[in-house]
mmCIF file of C-alpha atoms in Angstrom:
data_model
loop_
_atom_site.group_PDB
_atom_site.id
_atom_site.type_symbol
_atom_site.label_atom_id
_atom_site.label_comp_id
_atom_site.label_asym_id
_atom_site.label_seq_id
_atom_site.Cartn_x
_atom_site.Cartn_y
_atom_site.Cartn_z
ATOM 1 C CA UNK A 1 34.355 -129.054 -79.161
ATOM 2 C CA UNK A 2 37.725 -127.285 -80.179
ATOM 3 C CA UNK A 3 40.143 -124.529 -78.441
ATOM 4 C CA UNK A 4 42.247 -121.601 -80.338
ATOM 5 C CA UNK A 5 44.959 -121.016 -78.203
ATOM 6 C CA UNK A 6 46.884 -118.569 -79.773
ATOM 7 C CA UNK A 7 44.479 -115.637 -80.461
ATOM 8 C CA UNK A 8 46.423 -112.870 -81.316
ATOM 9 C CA UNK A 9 45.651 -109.096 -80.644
ATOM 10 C CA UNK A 10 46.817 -107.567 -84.207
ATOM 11 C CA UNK A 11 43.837 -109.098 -86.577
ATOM 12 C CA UNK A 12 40.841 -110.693 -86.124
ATOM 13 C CA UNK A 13 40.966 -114.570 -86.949
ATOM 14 C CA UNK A 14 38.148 -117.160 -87.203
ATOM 15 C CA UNK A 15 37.778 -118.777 -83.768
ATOM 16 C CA UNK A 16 37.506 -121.960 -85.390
ATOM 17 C CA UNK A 17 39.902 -122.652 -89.057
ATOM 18 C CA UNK A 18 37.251 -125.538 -90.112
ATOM 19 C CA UNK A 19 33.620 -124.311 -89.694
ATOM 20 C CA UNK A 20 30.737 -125.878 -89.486
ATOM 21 C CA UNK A 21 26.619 -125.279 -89.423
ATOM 22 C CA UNK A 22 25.081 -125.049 -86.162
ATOM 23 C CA UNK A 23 21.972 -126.069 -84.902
ATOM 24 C CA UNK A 24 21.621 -123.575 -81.757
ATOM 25 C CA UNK A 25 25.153 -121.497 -81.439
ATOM 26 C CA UNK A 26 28.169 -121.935 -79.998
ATOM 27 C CA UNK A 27 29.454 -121.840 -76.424
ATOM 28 C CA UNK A 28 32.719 -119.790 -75.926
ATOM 29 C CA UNK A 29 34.744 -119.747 -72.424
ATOM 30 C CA UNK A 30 37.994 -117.528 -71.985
ATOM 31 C CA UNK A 31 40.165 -120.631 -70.781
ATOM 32 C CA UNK A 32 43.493 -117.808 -70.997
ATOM 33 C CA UNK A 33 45.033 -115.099 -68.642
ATOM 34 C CA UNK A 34 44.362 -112.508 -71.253
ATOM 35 C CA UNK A 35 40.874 -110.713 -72.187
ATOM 36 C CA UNK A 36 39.540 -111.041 -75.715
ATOM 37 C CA UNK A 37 36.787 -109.940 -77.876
ATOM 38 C CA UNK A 38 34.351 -111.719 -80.168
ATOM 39 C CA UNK A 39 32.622 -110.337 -83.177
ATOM 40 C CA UNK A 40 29.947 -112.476 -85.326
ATOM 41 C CA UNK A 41 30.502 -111.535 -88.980
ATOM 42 C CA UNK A 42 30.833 -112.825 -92.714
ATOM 43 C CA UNK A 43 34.522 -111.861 -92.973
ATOM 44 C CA UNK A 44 37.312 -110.166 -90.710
ATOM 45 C CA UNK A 45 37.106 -107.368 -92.363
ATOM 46 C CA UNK A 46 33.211 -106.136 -91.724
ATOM 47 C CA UNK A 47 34.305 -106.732 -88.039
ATOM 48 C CA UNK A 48 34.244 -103.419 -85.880
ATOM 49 C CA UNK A 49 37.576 -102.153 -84.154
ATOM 50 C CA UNK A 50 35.929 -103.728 -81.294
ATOM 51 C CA UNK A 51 33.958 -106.672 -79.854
ATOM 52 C CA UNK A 52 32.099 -108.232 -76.695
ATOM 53 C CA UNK A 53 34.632 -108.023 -74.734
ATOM 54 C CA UNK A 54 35.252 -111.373 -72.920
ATOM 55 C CA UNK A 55 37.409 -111.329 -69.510
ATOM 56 C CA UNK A 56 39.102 -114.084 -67.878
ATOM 57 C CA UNK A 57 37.067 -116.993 -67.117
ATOM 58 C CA UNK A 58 34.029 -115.631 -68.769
ATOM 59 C CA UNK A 59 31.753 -117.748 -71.301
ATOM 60 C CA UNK A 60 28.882 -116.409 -73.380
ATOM 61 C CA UNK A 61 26.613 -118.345 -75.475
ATOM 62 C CA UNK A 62 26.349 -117.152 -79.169
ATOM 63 C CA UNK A 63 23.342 -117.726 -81.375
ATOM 64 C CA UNK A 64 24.616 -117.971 -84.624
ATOM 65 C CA UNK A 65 24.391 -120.573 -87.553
ATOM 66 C CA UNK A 66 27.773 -120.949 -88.710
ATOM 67 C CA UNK A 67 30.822 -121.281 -86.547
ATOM 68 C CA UNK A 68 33.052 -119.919 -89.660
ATOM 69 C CA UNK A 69 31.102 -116.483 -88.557
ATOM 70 C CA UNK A 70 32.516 -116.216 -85.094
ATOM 71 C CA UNK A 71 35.813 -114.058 -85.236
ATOM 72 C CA UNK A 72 38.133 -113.731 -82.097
ATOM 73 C CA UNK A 73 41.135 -110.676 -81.562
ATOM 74 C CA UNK A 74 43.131 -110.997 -78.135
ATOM 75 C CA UNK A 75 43.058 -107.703 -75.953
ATOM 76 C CA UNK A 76 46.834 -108.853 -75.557
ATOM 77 C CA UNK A 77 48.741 -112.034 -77.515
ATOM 78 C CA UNK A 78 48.314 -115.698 -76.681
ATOM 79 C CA UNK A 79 44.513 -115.963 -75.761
ATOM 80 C CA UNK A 80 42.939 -118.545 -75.457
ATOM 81 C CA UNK A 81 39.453 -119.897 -76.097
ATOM 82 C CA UNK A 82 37.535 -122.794 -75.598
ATOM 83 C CA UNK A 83 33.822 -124.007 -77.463
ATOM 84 C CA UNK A 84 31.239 -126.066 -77.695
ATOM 85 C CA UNK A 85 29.166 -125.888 -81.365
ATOM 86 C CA UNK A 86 25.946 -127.563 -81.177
#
């Protein structure tokens, strides 16, 4: 369970700074009044110009096996997301 409430729009940044294995994925909710994108990748830099783009008060549910692999870019500054890694 953690938040990043400051995801910027000029890099992409790990959605979470500590990491972790997962055992199904992670749940990720758009808690902010900005859009943002998400992009599953080994580092920031293999991550496209673009991501799944995640409006307002949208969640998704990512499959993925390490929460250090989930990287976050604001559409505009100051978004903020909220997960659940299980």
């Amino acid at each position: 369970l953690g938040s990043n409430e400051d995801v910027d729009s000029s890099a992409w940044e790990k959605l979470s700074v500590t990491g972790c294995q997962l055992a199904t994925g992670v749940r990720l909710k758009n808690y902010g009044s900005t859009a943002a994108m998400v992009q599953i990748a080994q580092t920031a830099a293999q991550c496209p110009v673009k991501g799944f783009h995640l409006e307002e008060g949208e969640e998704v549910f990512l499959e993925v096996g390490e929460l250090h692999n989930v990287f976050v870019k604001g559409v505009a500054d100051n978004a903020t997301l909220t997960f659940i890694a299980s």
